[in-house]
One Martini backbone bead per residue (centre of mass of N, CA, C, O) as a GRO file, in nm:
protein
  323
    1MET     BB    1  12.160   9.919   7.729
    2LYS     BB    2  12.414  10.061   7.553
    3HIS     BB    3  12.482  10.308   7.786
    4TYR     BB    4  12.505  10.060   8.004
    5ALA     BB    5  12.629   9.945   8.332
    6PRO     BB    6  12.638   9.744   8.571
    7PRO     BB    7  12.722   9.668   8.868
    8LYS     BB    8  13.032   9.605   9.062
    9LYS     BB    9  13.105   9.400   9.320
   10GLU     BB   10  13.431   9.406   9.312
   11LEU     BB   11  13.457   9.707   9.423
   12TRP     BB   12  13.334   9.601   9.710
   13THR     BB   13  13.592   9.639   9.935
   14GLY     BB   14  13.727   9.522  10.261
   15ARG     BB   15  13.670   9.529  10.562
   16VAL     BB   16  13.542   9.280  10.791
   17SER     BB   17  13.261   9.293  11.038
   18ASN     BB   18  12.944   9.216  11.025
   19LYS     BB   19  12.834   9.544  11.107
   20TRP     BB   20  12.845   9.780  10.898
   21LEU     BB   21  13.127   9.958  10.924
   22TYR     BB   22  13.133   9.944  10.609
   23LEU     BB   23  13.035  10.047  10.293
   24HIS     BB   24  13.057   9.769  10.144
   25GLU     BB   25  12.835   9.646  10.343
   26LYS     BB   26  12.598   9.857  10.271
   27ALA     BB   27  12.598   9.817   9.979
   28HIS     BB   28  12.394   9.803   9.683
   29CYS     BB   29  12.374   9.613   9.391
   30THR     BB   30  12.163   9.797   9.157
   31PRO     BB   31  12.002   9.794   8.897
   32LEU     BB   32  11.821  10.038   8.762
   33GLU     BB   33  11.563   9.856   8.680
   34GLU     BB   34  11.553   9.740   9.001
   35LEU     BB   35  11.485   9.997   9.135
   36PRO     BB   36  11.316  10.108   9.391
   37GLU     BB   37  11.112  10.285   9.561
   38ALA     BB   38  11.165  10.487   9.813
   39GLN     BB   39  11.076  10.461  10.174
   40LYS     BB   40  11.355  10.590  10.232
   41LYS     BB   41  11.647  10.688  10.268
   42SER     BB   42  11.835  10.738   9.949
   43ILE     BB   43  12.139  10.643   9.780
   44ALA     BB   44  12.279  10.704   9.445
   45LEU     BB   45  12.533  10.558   9.252
   46LEU     BB   46  12.656  10.709   8.944
   47GLY     BB   47  12.815  10.655   8.657
   48TYR     BB   48  13.050  10.834   8.417
   49ALA     BB   49  13.209  10.654   8.156
   50CYS     BB   50  13.356  10.941   8.024
   51ASP     BB   51  13.623  11.099   7.788
   52GLU     BB   52  13.544  11.234   7.514
   53GLY     BB   53  13.529  11.536   7.599
   54VAL     BB   54  13.826  11.556   7.675
   55ARG     BB   55  13.945  11.487   7.402
   56ARG     BB   56  13.803  11.724   7.248
   57ASN     BB   57  13.952  11.930   7.474
   58GLN     BB   58  14.261  11.839   7.501
   59GLY     BB   59  14.288  11.628   7.716
   60ARG     BB   60  14.335  11.387   7.961
   61ILE     BB   61  14.286  11.073   7.940
   62GLY     BB   62  14.090  10.842   8.192
   63ALA     BB   63  13.798  10.916   8.322
   64ALA     BB   64  13.637  10.650   8.263
   65GLU     BB   65  13.772  10.520   8.541
   66GLY     BB   66  13.665  10.693   8.782
   67PRO     BB   67  13.413  10.560   8.914
   68ASP     BB   68  13.552  10.298   9.016
   69SER     BB   69  13.765  10.438   9.194
   70ILE     BB   70  13.567  10.578   9.389
   71LYS     BB   71  13.403  10.335   9.485
   72ASN     BB   72  13.641  10.173   9.603
   73SER     BB   73  13.724  10.390   9.812
   74PHE     BB   74  13.449  10.427   9.955
   75GLY     BB   75  13.405  10.126  10.057
   76LYS     BB   76  13.652  10.154  10.279
   77MET     BB   77  13.482  10.327  10.445
   78PRO     BB   78  13.319  10.431  10.699
   79ASN     BB   79  12.999  10.366  10.853
   80HIS     BB   80  12.737  10.628  10.947
   81LEU     BB   81  12.484  10.531  10.852
   82GLY     BB   82  12.179  10.480  10.897
   83SER     BB   83  11.956  10.215  10.914
   84ASN     BB   84  11.746  10.408  10.735
   85VAL     BB   85  11.974  10.396  10.512
   86LEU     BB   86  12.033  10.381  10.171
   87LEU     BB   87  12.277  10.211   9.944
   88HIS     BB   88  12.350  10.256   9.592
   89ASP     BB   89  12.471  10.078   9.314
   90VAL     BB   90  12.373  10.158   8.960
   91GLY     BB   91  12.620  10.205   8.799
   92SER     BB   92  12.688  10.295   8.442
   93VAL     BB   93  12.753  10.521   8.220
   94VAL     BB   94  12.843  10.480   7.873
   95CYS     BB   95  13.087  10.513   7.604
   96SER     BB   96  13.025  10.448   7.264
   97ASP     BB   97  13.214  10.524   6.998
   98GLY     BB   98  13.222  10.839   7.092
   99ASP     BB   99  12.909  10.879   7.202
  100MET     BB  100  12.840  11.130   7.402
  101GLU     BB  101  12.544  11.215   7.349
  102SER     BB  102  12.420  10.940   7.432
  103ALA     BB  103  12.533  10.944   7.718
  104GLN     BB  104  12.386  11.199   7.806
  105ASN     BB  105  12.100  11.090   7.755
  106GLN     BB  106  12.125  10.854   7.952
  107LEU     BB  107  12.173  11.033   8.200
  108THR     BB  108  11.911  11.180   8.196
  109GLU     BB  109  11.732  10.929   8.240
  110ALA     BB  110  11.867  10.829   8.504
  111VAL     BB  111  11.816  11.078   8.682
  112THR     BB  112  11.513  11.084   8.655
  113THR     BB  113  11.466  10.804   8.776
  114LEU     BB  114  11.591  10.855   9.054
  115LEU     BB  115  11.397  11.086   9.135
  116GLU     BB  116  11.134  10.924   9.100
  117LYS     BB  117  11.262  10.709   9.327
  118LYS     BB  118  11.372  10.888   9.570
  119GLN     BB  119  11.662  10.965   9.514
  120PHE     BB  120  12.002  11.047   9.578
  121PRO     BB  121  12.215  11.174   9.350
  122ILE     BB  122  12.551  11.045   9.267
  123VAL     BB  123  12.779  11.152   9.030
  124LEU     BB  124  13.052  10.979   8.855
  125GLY     BB  125  13.359  11.087   8.711
  126GLY     BB  126  13.438  11.193   8.446
  127GLY     BB  127  13.345  11.420   8.243
  128HIS     BB  128  13.197  11.746   8.244
  129ASP     BB  129  12.976  11.674   8.030
  130MET     BB  130  12.773  11.558   8.243
  131ALA     BB  131  12.623  11.822   8.319
  132TYR     BB  132  12.418  11.821   8.088
  133GLY     BB  133  12.273  11.555   8.158
  134HIS     BB  134  12.212  11.612   8.454
  135TYR     BB  135  12.045  11.867   8.429
  136ASN     BB  136  11.828  11.742   8.235
  137GLY     BB  137  11.727  11.536   8.443
  138ILE     BB  138  11.622  11.738   8.648
  139LYS     BB  139  11.437  11.899   8.457
  140LYS     BB  140  11.254  11.670   8.368
  141TYR     BB  141  11.146  11.609   8.649
  142LEU     BB  142  11.031  11.898   8.710
  143ASP     BB  143  10.852  11.942   8.454
  144ALA     BB  144  10.647  11.709   8.523
  145LYS     BB  145  10.518  11.884   8.763
  146LYS     BB  146  10.431  12.177   8.675
  147GLU     BB  147  10.575  12.423   8.889
  148GLY     BB  148  10.824  12.607   8.799
  149GLN     BB  149  11.096  12.505   8.889
  150THR     BB  150  11.418  12.598   8.993
  151ILE     BB  151  11.769  12.607   8.889
  152GLY     BB  152  12.082  12.589   9.057
  153ILE     BB  153  12.426  12.630   8.981
  154ILE     BB  154  12.713  12.479   9.146
  155ASN     BB  155  13.062  12.541   9.070
  156PHE     BB  156  13.355  12.368   9.139
  157ASP     BB  157  13.605  12.564   8.970
  158ALA     BB  158  13.848  12.687   8.741
  159HIS     BB  159  13.620  12.661   8.523
  160PHE     BB  160  13.347  12.757   8.333
  161ASP     BB  161  13.247  12.591   8.085
  162LEU     BB  162  13.184  12.823   7.817
  163ARG     BB  163  13.222  12.700   7.561
  164LYS     BB  164  13.161  12.699   7.230
  165ASN     BB  165  12.950  12.471   7.026
  166THR     BB  166  13.004  12.515   6.704
  167GLU     BB  167  13.107  12.216   6.642
  168GLN     BB  168  13.162  12.065   6.938
  169SER     BB  169  13.108  11.899   7.206
  170ASN     BB  170  13.238  11.916   7.551
  171SER     BB  171  13.392  11.958   7.865
  172GLY     BB  172  13.376  12.296   7.798
  173THR     BB  173  13.031  12.333   7.724
  174PRO     BB  174  12.781  12.275   7.921
  175PHE     BB  175  12.695  12.573   8.024
  176TYR     BB  176  12.641  12.691   7.749
  177GLN     BB  177  12.419  12.493   7.670
  178ILE     BB  178  12.231  12.563   7.903
  179ALA     BB  179  12.204  12.865   7.842
  180LYS     BB  180  12.077  12.829   7.557
  181ASP     BB  181  11.831  12.669   7.654
  182CYS     BB  182  11.720  12.889   7.838
  183GLU     BB  183  11.685  13.103   7.620
  184LYS     BB  184  11.476  12.944   7.445
  185LYS     BB  185  11.275  12.913   7.713
  186GLY     BB  186  11.279  13.176   7.899
  187ILE     BB  187  11.500  13.121   8.123
  188ASP     BB  188  11.699  13.118   8.381
  189PHE     BB  189  12.055  13.142   8.436
  190ASN     BB  190  12.181  12.969   8.720
  191TYR     BB  191  12.528  13.063   8.793
  192LEU     BB  192  12.785  12.936   9.019
  193CYS     BB  193  13.131  13.011   9.063
  194LEU     BB  194  13.402  12.836   9.240
  195GLY     BB  195  13.750  12.907   9.167
  196ILE     BB  196  13.839  13.098   8.959
  197ARG     BB  197  14.088  13.130   8.692
  198LYS     BB  198  14.298  13.313   8.487
  199ASP     BB  199  14.492  13.054   8.408
  200ALA     BB  200  14.201  12.894   8.290
  201ASN     BB  201  14.091  13.163   8.135
  202ASP     BB  202  14.001  13.344   7.887
  203ARG     BB  203  13.869  13.641   7.785
  204SER     BB  204  13.618  13.519   7.641
  205LEU     BB  205  13.506  13.371   7.895
  206PHE     BB  206  13.459  13.622   8.067
  207GLN     BB  207  13.263  13.749   7.866
  208THR     BB  208  13.054  13.526   7.867
  209ALA     BB  209  12.991  13.547   8.167
  210ARG     BB  210  12.886  13.836   8.151
  211ASP     BB  211  12.664  13.791   7.933
  212LEU     BB  212  12.527  13.556   8.138
  213ASP     BB  213  12.536  13.640   8.444
  214VAL     BB  214  12.766  13.527   8.601
  215ILE     BB  215  12.859  13.398   8.907
  216TYR     BB  216  13.184  13.474   9.062
  217VAL     BB  217  13.479  13.327   9.224
  218MET     BB  218  13.785  13.376   9.289
  219ASN     BB  219  14.049  13.199   9.409
  220ASP     BB  220  14.172  13.438   9.591
  221THR     BB  221  13.880  13.444   9.748
  222PHE     BB  222  13.861  13.124   9.784
  223GLN     BB  223  13.886  13.150  10.125
  224ILE     BB  224  13.871  13.102  10.457
  225PRO     BB  225  13.888  13.411  10.551
  226LEU     BB  226  13.615  13.448  10.338
  227LEU     BB  227  13.370  13.266  10.422
  228GLU     BB  228  13.144  13.458  10.514
  229GLU     BB  229  13.107  13.596  10.238
  230ILE     BB  230  13.054  13.339  10.070
  231THR     BB  231  12.808  13.246  10.228
  232THR     BB  232  12.635  13.487  10.144
  233TRP     BB  233  12.634  13.424   9.840
  234ILE     BB  234  12.507  13.144   9.859
  235ASN     BB  235  12.244  13.229  10.003
  236ALA     BB  236  12.150  13.427   9.782
  237PHE     BB  237  12.134  13.218   9.558
  238ALA     BB  238  11.941  13.012   9.698
  239LYS     BB  239  11.696  13.209   9.738
  240ASN     BB  240  11.643  13.222   9.399
  241VAL     BB  241  11.586  12.908   9.428
  242ASP     BB  242  11.460  12.576   9.451
  243HIS     BB  243  11.722  12.433   9.332
  244ILE     BB  244  12.035  12.242   9.372
  245TYR     BB  245  12.319  12.195   9.163
  246VAL     BB  246  12.613  12.009   9.218
  247THR     BB  247  12.953  12.067   9.093
  248ILE     BB  248  13.270  11.882   9.101
  249ASP     BB  249  13.589  11.974   9.000
  250LEU     BB  250  13.892  11.831   9.061
  251ASP     BB  251  14.071  12.054   8.901
  252GLY     BB  252  14.025  12.283   9.124
  253PHE     BB  253  14.223  12.152   9.279
  254SER     BB  254  14.501  12.107   9.402
  255SER     BB  255  14.757  11.887   9.312
  256ALA     BB  256  14.818  11.817   9.610
  257TYR     BB  257  14.522  11.668   9.615
  258ALA     BB  258  14.477  11.645   9.269
  259PRO     BB  259  14.653  11.471   9.033
  260GLY     BB  260  14.397  11.289   8.917
  261VAL     BB  261  14.352  11.469   8.634
  262SER     BB  262  14.296  11.636   8.332
  263ALA     BB  263  14.370  11.948   8.473
  264PRO     BB  264  14.630  12.034   8.637
  265SER     BB  265  14.702  12.238   8.947
  266PRO     BB  266  14.868  12.413   9.211
  267MET     BB  267  14.636  12.670   9.222
  268GLY     BB  268  14.421  12.557   9.384
  269PHE     BB  269  14.201  12.448   9.603
  270SER     BB  270  14.060  12.336   9.903
  271PRO     BB  271  13.873  12.103  10.071
  272TYR     BB  272  13.777  12.281  10.312
  273MET     BB  273  13.618  12.488  10.149
  274VAL     BB  274  13.414  12.295  10.023
  275LEU     BB  275  13.296  12.178  10.283
  276GLU     BB  276  13.184  12.444  10.394
  277CYS     BB  277  12.995  12.500  10.153
  278LEU     BB  278  12.828  12.238  10.171
  279LYS     BB  279  12.698  12.301  10.438
  280THR     BB  280  12.533  12.540  10.332
  281ILE     BB  281  12.382  12.399  10.102
  282ILE     BB  282  12.253  12.172  10.268
  283GLY     BB  283  12.120  12.371  10.478
  284SER     BB  284  11.901  12.482  10.268
  285GLY     BB  285  11.738  12.221  10.138
  286LYS     BB  286  11.809  12.229   9.795
  287LEU     BB  287  11.953  11.973   9.737
  288ILE     BB  288  11.915  11.736   9.457
  289SER     BB  289  12.218  11.714   9.333
  290LEU     BB  290  12.540  11.539   9.251
  291ASP     BB  291  12.882  11.589   9.129
  292ILE     BB  292  13.194  11.428   9.006
  293ALA     BB  293  13.474  11.540   8.819
  294GLU     BB  294  13.775  11.424   8.655
  295MET     BB  295  13.857  11.142   8.728
  296ASN     BB  296  14.213  11.021   8.692
  297PRO     BB  297  14.383  10.730   8.749
  298LYS     BB  298  14.631  10.746   8.556
  299TYR     BB  299  14.742  11.016   8.748
  300ASP     BB  300  14.752  10.899   9.011
  301ILE     BB  301  14.860  10.907   9.369
  302ASP     BB  302  14.794  10.670   9.583
  303GLY     BB  303  14.478  10.742   9.555
  304GLN     BB  304  14.426  11.045   9.634
  305THR     BB  305  14.188  11.144   9.451
  306ALA     BB  306  13.990  10.918   9.521
  307LYS     BB  307  13.981  10.992   9.824
  308LEU     BB  308  13.871  11.271   9.790
  309ALA     BB  309  13.611  11.197   9.644
  310ALA     BB  310  13.511  10.997   9.863
  311SER     BB  311  13.500  11.209  10.092
  312LEU     BB  312  13.284  11.382   9.960
  313VAL     BB  313  13.071  11.163   9.949
  314HIS     BB  314  13.069  11.102  10.250
  315HIS     BB  315  12.973  11.378  10.341
  316VAL     BB  316  12.711  11.400  10.173
  317ALA     BB  317  12.567  11.137  10.252
  318HIS     BB  318  12.551  11.208  10.558
  319ALA     BB  319  12.418  11.489  10.541
  320VAL     BB  320  12.153  11.428  10.369
  321SER     BB  321  12.071  11.187  10.588
  322GLY     BB  322  12.145  11.270  10.893
  323SER     BB  323  12.426  11.104  11.001
   0.00000   0.00000   0.00000
């Protein structure tokens, strides 16, 4: 496969216990084509090593190295997954010669394959353009069932990523592309954004959000003291869809927590708020897949952003597996 690279065993290092006390000891490096259908709970980590969309969107490139950085940090963390839970690194989708669209298509196929094989996919990026390929992979999987199941997108982000792709798609256009696809197919565009900032979106983007009936929570409201109210909004959103796809853009966090991103800002939200919301989403039983976008090791400080991303993966992997 031109736009795929197999897993790298050298990423998975750390303390050696010989008792599976650390996640690098638990993880299996399994090429996508060799992955069996899961007979028990199984989590698959898939990279999206592409920052072409960030380049097109005039951002800071470097996110193509994000997936490896997150995997390496994650592997050093303690393993509390049950013995009945499998953990696979299935490699990465890669972008060759700036061909982002082919990388997105490859991601679509990979996500569909993972879901067909009864894996829980966690996709690590990479530019937020991966959301378009990720969503389409979930949709392709559900459409094959012919049950009319609906998808709700929850995006933790400072940005709507609703820029119009009139000339070329990029990391700022994925949800506009999804909205237009939904419109063509006559289905609802279910999109909830948490952490939106006025200093990160121009007036036209707020208008596009209104035109598309996007539900959003501003960053000054997306705070722990208002958690009960936000939990109510999440539960109401979840009630109206069959499945939830969560996407976490690391540049939504304050740069105090996440300096290594494509578009940093000190005005972002805190990890604790996101973790509390993830508990609600996972508790709904509707989370089908998740990704983390815009990890940029080139600008990270002491691996801080990679550790944040890895901690989010750690929380989700243990929560969805009941560990």
